[in-house]
Amino acid sequence: MQEIMQKIVDAEQQALSMRSDAQQASKNAQAEALRQGKELIERARHEAAEEARKVVAAAEAQAAALQKEAAAKAQEKAALLKEQGQKKAQAAARFVMERIVDSV
């Protein structure tokens, strides 16, 4: 009878040990999953930040090109307006001169 009791006690201890090992393995697996999850999140953040930097750099380059193009167009228009203004001023001066000459 004592031998049967000892086997029962041994089996209970073995079961407790197995349960403890399983709990520890579960905790370890949870900790590893949490670590991997954090690592994936950090990697995703890093990749997103890098992509954002690339997008901003591309947008800045495009904006600079558009600004340069707009400045060139503005200079062309300013030159055209200046030329037109000079022609109108010359025409007005001729008109005034003709009126003066005709009135004398």
CSV table of C-alpha atoms in Angstrom, one decimal:
chain,number,residue,atom,x,y,z
A,1,MET,CA,0.0,0.0,0.0
A,2,GLN,CA,2.8,2.3,0.8
A,3,GLU,CA,4.4,1.6,-2.6
A,4,ILE,CA,1.1,2.6,-4.3
A,5,MET,CA,0.9,5.8,-2.2
A,6,GLN,CA,4.5,6.6,-3.2
A,7,LYS,CA,3.7,6.1,-6.9
A,8,ILE,CA,0.7,8.4,-6.5
A,9,VAL,CA,2.9,11.0,-4.8
A,10,ASP,CA,5.6,10.6,-7.4
A,11,ALA,CA,3.0,10.9,-10.2
A,12,GLU,CA,1.6,14.1,-8.6
A,13,GLN,CA,5.1,15.6,-8.2
A,14,GLN,CA,5.8,14.7,-11.8
A,15,ALA,CA,2.5,16.3,-12.9
A,16,LEU,CA,3.3,19.4,-10.9
A,17,SER,CA,6.8,19.6,-12.4
A,18,MET,CA,5.3,19.1,-15.9
A,19,ARG,CA,2.7,21.8,-15.2
A,20,SER,CA,5.4,24.2,-13.9
A,21,ASP,CA,7.6,23.5,-17.0
A,22,ALA,CA,4.6,24.1,-19.3
A,23,GLN,CA,3.8,27.4,-17.5
A,24,GLN,CA,7.4,28.5,-17.8
A,25,ALA,CA,7.5,27.5,-21.4
A,26,SER,CA,4.3,29.5,-22.0
A,27,LYS,CA,5.8,32.5,-20.2
A,28,ASN,CA,8.9,32.2,-22.3
A,29,ALA,CA,6.9,31.9,-25.5
A,30,GLN,CA,4.8,35.0,-24.5
A,31,ALA,CA,7.9,37.0,-23.8
A,32,GLU,CA,9.5,36.0,-27.1
A,33,ALA,CA,6.3,36.8,-29.0
A,34,LEU,CA,6.2,40.2,-27.3
A,35,ARG,CA,9.9,40.9,-28.1
A,36,GLN,CA,9.4,39.9,-31.7
A,37,GLY,CA,6.2,42.1,-31.9
A,38,LYS,CA,8.1,45.1,-30.5
A,39,GLU,CA,10.9,44.4,-33.0
A,40,LEU,CA,8.5,44.3,-35.9
A,41,ILE,CA,6.8,47.5,-34.8
A,42,GLU,CA,10.2,49.2,-34.5
A,43,ARG,CA,11.3,48.0,-37.9
A,44,ALA,CA,8.0,49.2,-39.4
A,45,ARG,CA,8.4,52.6,-37.8
A,46,HIS,CA,11.9,52.9,-39.1
A,47,GLU,CA,10.8,51.9,-42.6
A,48,ALA,CA,7.9,54.3,-42.5
A,49,ALA,CA,10.2,57.1,-41.3
A,50,GLU,CA,12.6,56.3,-44.1
A,51,GLU,CA,9.8,56.2,-46.7
A,52,ALA,CA,8.5,59.5,-45.3
A,53,ARG,CA,12.0,61.1,-45.7
A,54,LYS,CA,12.1,59.9,-49.3
A,55,VAL,CA,8.6,61.3,-50.1
A,56,VAL,CA,9.5,64.6,-48.5
A,57,ALA,CA,12.8,64.8,-50.4
A,58,ALA,CA,11.0,64.0,-53.7
A,59,ALA,CA,8.3,66.6,-52.9
A,60,GLU,CA,11.0,69.2,-52.1
A,61,ALA,CA,12.8,68.4,-55.3
A,62,GLN,CA,9.6,68.7,-57.3
A,63,ALA,CA,8.7,72.0,-55.6
A,64,ALA,CA,12.2,73.4,-56.3
A,65,ALA,CA,11.8,72.5,-60.0
A,66,LEU,CA,8.3,74.0,-60.1
A,67,GLN,CA,9.6,77.2,-58.4
A,68,LYS,CA,12.5,77.4,-60.9
A,69,GLU,CA,10.1,77.0,-63.8
A,70,ALA,CA,7.7,79.6,-62.4
A,71,ALA,CA,10.5,82.0,-61.8
A,72,ALA,CA,11.7,81.6,-65.4
A,73,LYS,CA,8.1,82.1,-66.7
A,74,ALA,CA,7.8,85.2,-64.5
A,75,GLN,CA,11.0,86.6,-65.9
A,76,GLU,CA,9.9,86.0,-69.4
A,77,LYS,CA,6.5,87.7,-68.8
A,78,ALA,CA,8.3,90.6,-67.0
A,79,ALA,CA,10.6,91.1,-70.0
A,80,LEU,CA,7.6,90.9,-72.4
A,81,LEU,CA,5.7,93.5,-70.3
A,82,LYS,CA,8.7,95.7,-70.2
A,83,GLU,CA,9.1,95.5,-73.9
A,84,GLN,CA,5.4,96.3,-74.5
A,85,GLY,CA,5.6,99.2,-72.0
A,86,GLN,CA,8.6,100.6,-73.8
A,87,LYS,CA,6.8,100.3,-77.2
A,88,LYS,CA,3.8,102.1,-75.7
A,89,ALA,CA,6.0,104.8,-74.2
A,90,GLN,CA,7.7,105.3,-77.5
A,91,ALA,CA,4.3,105.4,-79.3
A,92,ALA,CA,3.0,107.9,-76.8
A,93,ALA,CA,6.2,110.0,-77.2
A,94,ARG,CA,5.8,110.0,-81.0
A,95,PHE,CA,2.1,110.9,-80.6
A,96,VAL,CA,3.0,113.9,-78.4
A,97,MET,CA,5.8,115.0,-80.7
A,98,GLU,CA,3.5,114.8,-83.7
A,99,ARG,CA,0.9,116.8,-81.9
A,100,ILE,CA,3.5,119.4,-81.0
A,101,VAL,CA,4.9,119.5,-84.5
A,102,ASP,CA,1.4,119.7,-86.1
A,103,SER,CA,0.3,122.5,-83.7
A,104,VAL,CA,3.3,124.8,-84.6
